[in-house]
mmCIF file of C-alpha atoms in Angstrom:
data_model
loop_
_atom_site.group_PDB
_atom_site.id
_atom_site.type_symbol
_atom_site.label_atom_id
_atom_site.label_comp_id
_atom_site.label_asym_id
_atom_site.label_seq_id
_atom_site.Cartn_x
_atom_site.Cartn_y
_atom_site.Cartn_z
ATOM 1 C CA MET A 1 0.000 0.000 0.000
ATOM 2 C CA THR A 2 1.341 3.414 -0.956
ATOM 3 C CA PRO A 3 1.669 6.266 1.545
ATOM 4 C CA VAL A 4 -0.976 8.230 -0.374
ATOM 5 C CA ARG A 5 -3.420 5.336 -0.178
ATOM 6 C CA GLU A 6 -2.749 5.007 3.551
ATOM 7 C CA ILE A 7 -3.564 8.696 4.041
ATOM 8 C CA VAL A 8 -6.722 8.460 1.927
ATOM 9 C CA GLU A 9 -7.908 5.397 3.829
ATOM 10 C CA ALA A 10 -7.140 7.010 7.195
ATOM 11 C CA ILE A 11 -9.164 10.104 6.284
ATOM 12 C CA LEU A 12 -12.046 8.047 4.919
ATOM 13 C CA THR A 13 -12.103 6.060 8.154
ATOM 14 C CA SER A 14 -11.678 8.895 10.641
ATOM 15 C CA LYS A 15 -13.617 11.720 9.005
ATOM 16 C CA PHE A 16 -16.232 9.865 6.948
ATOM 17 C CA GLN A 17 -16.636 6.676 9.031
ATOM 18 C CA VAL A 18 -15.967 4.401 6.050
ATOM 19 C CA LEU A 19 -15.107 0.904 7.246
ATOM 20 C CA PRO A 20 -11.928 -0.693 5.851
ATOM 21 C CA GLU A 21 -13.930 -3.531 4.296
ATOM 22 C CA GLU A 22 -15.923 -0.940 2.324
ATOM 23 C CA MET A 23 -12.748 0.233 0.549
ATOM 24 C CA ALA A 24 -12.530 -2.526 -2.056
ATOM 25 C CA ALA A 25 -10.840 -1.559 -5.314
ATOM 26 C CA ASP A 26 -14.012 -1.799 -7.385
ATOM 27 C CA ARG A 27 -16.192 0.268 -5.034
ATOM 28 C CA THR A 28 -16.989 3.842 -5.951
ATOM 29 C CA LEU A 29 -16.945 6.722 -3.517
ATOM 30 C CA ALA A 30 -20.744 6.791 -3.848
ATOM 31 C CA SER A 31 -20.925 3.154 -2.734
ATOM 32 C CA MET A 32 -19.023 4.258 0.377
ATOM 33 C CA ASP A 33 -21.903 6.701 1.036
ATOM 34 C CA LEU A 34 -19.984 9.780 -0.117
ATOM 35 C CA ASP A 35 -22.277 12.120 -1.999
ATOM 36 C CA SER A 36 -21.023 15.042 -4.088
ATOM 37 C CA LEU A 37 -20.681 17.367 -1.085
ATOM 38 C CA ALA A 38 -18.772 14.740 0.875
ATOM 39 C CA VAL A 39 -16.439 14.234 -2.108
ATOM 40 C CA ILE A 40 -15.703 17.977 -2.149
ATOM 41 C CA GLU A 41 -14.970 17.887 1.575
ATOM 42 C CA LEU A 42 -12.748 14.827 1.041
ATOM 43 C CA LEU A 43 -10.827 16.574 -1.750
ATOM 44 C CA TYR A 44 -10.329 19.651 0.416
ATOM 45 C CA THR A 45 -9.060 17.536 3.315
ATOM 46 C CA LEU A 46 -6.766 15.486 1.079
ATOM 47 C CA GLY A 47 -5.473 18.622 -0.612
ATOM 48 C CA ARG A 48 -4.462 20.086 2.732
ATOM 49 C CA GLU A 49 -2.956 16.826 3.974
ATOM 50 C CA LEU A 50 -1.018 16.062 0.772
ATOM 51 C CA ASP A 51 -0.318 19.652 -0.292
ATOM 52 C CA VAL A 52 -1.957 19.248 -3.702
ATOM 53 C CA LYS A 53 -4.868 20.944 -5.401
ATOM 54 C CA VAL A 54 -7.598 18.767 -6.840
ATOM 55 C CA GLY A 55 -10.364 20.515 -8.722
ATOM 56 C CA GLU A 56 -13.956 19.683 -7.880
ATOM 57 C CA ASP A 57 -14.450 18.633 -11.495
ATOM 58 C CA GLU A 58 -11.571 16.114 -11.408
ATOM 59 C CA VAL A 59 -13.168 13.615 -9.034
ATOM 60 C CA THR A 60 -16.796 12.585 -8.653
ATOM 61 C CA SER A 61 -18.603 10.135 -6.428
ATOM 62 C CA HIS A 62 -18.370 7.673 -9.333
ATOM 63 C CA HIS A 63 -14.572 7.372 -9.020
ATOM 64 C CA THR A 64 -13.057 4.367 -7.281
ATOM 65 C CA LEU A 65 -10.479 4.533 -4.522
ATOM 66 C CA PRO A 66 -7.641 3.405 -6.859
ATOM 67 C CA GLN A 67 -8.619 6.131 -9.356
ATOM 68 C CA LEU A 68 -8.540 8.768 -6.617
ATOM 69 C CA VAL A 69 -5.207 7.546 -5.276
ATOM 70 C CA ALA A 70 -3.683 7.479 -8.784
ATOM 71 C CA LEU A 71 -4.775 11.082 -9.388
ATOM 72 C CA LEU A 72 -3.319 12.236 -6.071
ATOM 73 C CA GLU A 73 -0.041 10.401 -6.696
ATOM 74 C CA GLU A 74 0.176 11.947 -10.160
ATOM 75 C CA LYS A 75 -0.345 15.432 -8.743
ATOM 76 C CA ARG A 76 2.268 14.878 -6.023
ATOM 77 C CA ALA A 77 4.769 13.567 -8.586
ATOM 78 C CA LEU A 78 4.153 16.601 -10.789
ATOM 79 C CA ARG A 79 4.724 18.952 -7.854
ATOM 80 C CA ALA A 80 7.920 17.083 -6.933
ATOM 81 C CA ALA A 81 9.168 17.238 -10.527
ATOM 82 C CA GLN A 82 8.570 20.972 -10.535
ATOM 83 C CA GLY A 83 10.557 21.277 -7.321
ATOM 84 C CA VAL A 84 7.592 22.581 -5.361
ATOM 85 C CA MET A 85 7.531 19.920 -2.643
ATOM 86 C CA PRO A 86 10.099 19.922 0.169
#
């Protein structure tokens, strides 16, 4: 498990009360009971935690956890390549 995935799972568990068994790879955020407002709140929280900016139009409740993690990892890698991250 990647560090980004660990952070995402920790936030989903602590802030959104998603059980670990609900985080299967094929489950969408909607199937974890995250509606569009909860997804926005999740993106805001993840953005602060990971120091990345994710637009509200980049992730919907129809995305899966692996899709979200891949997007966040891509954004972190881009920031690192640009020399923005410490």
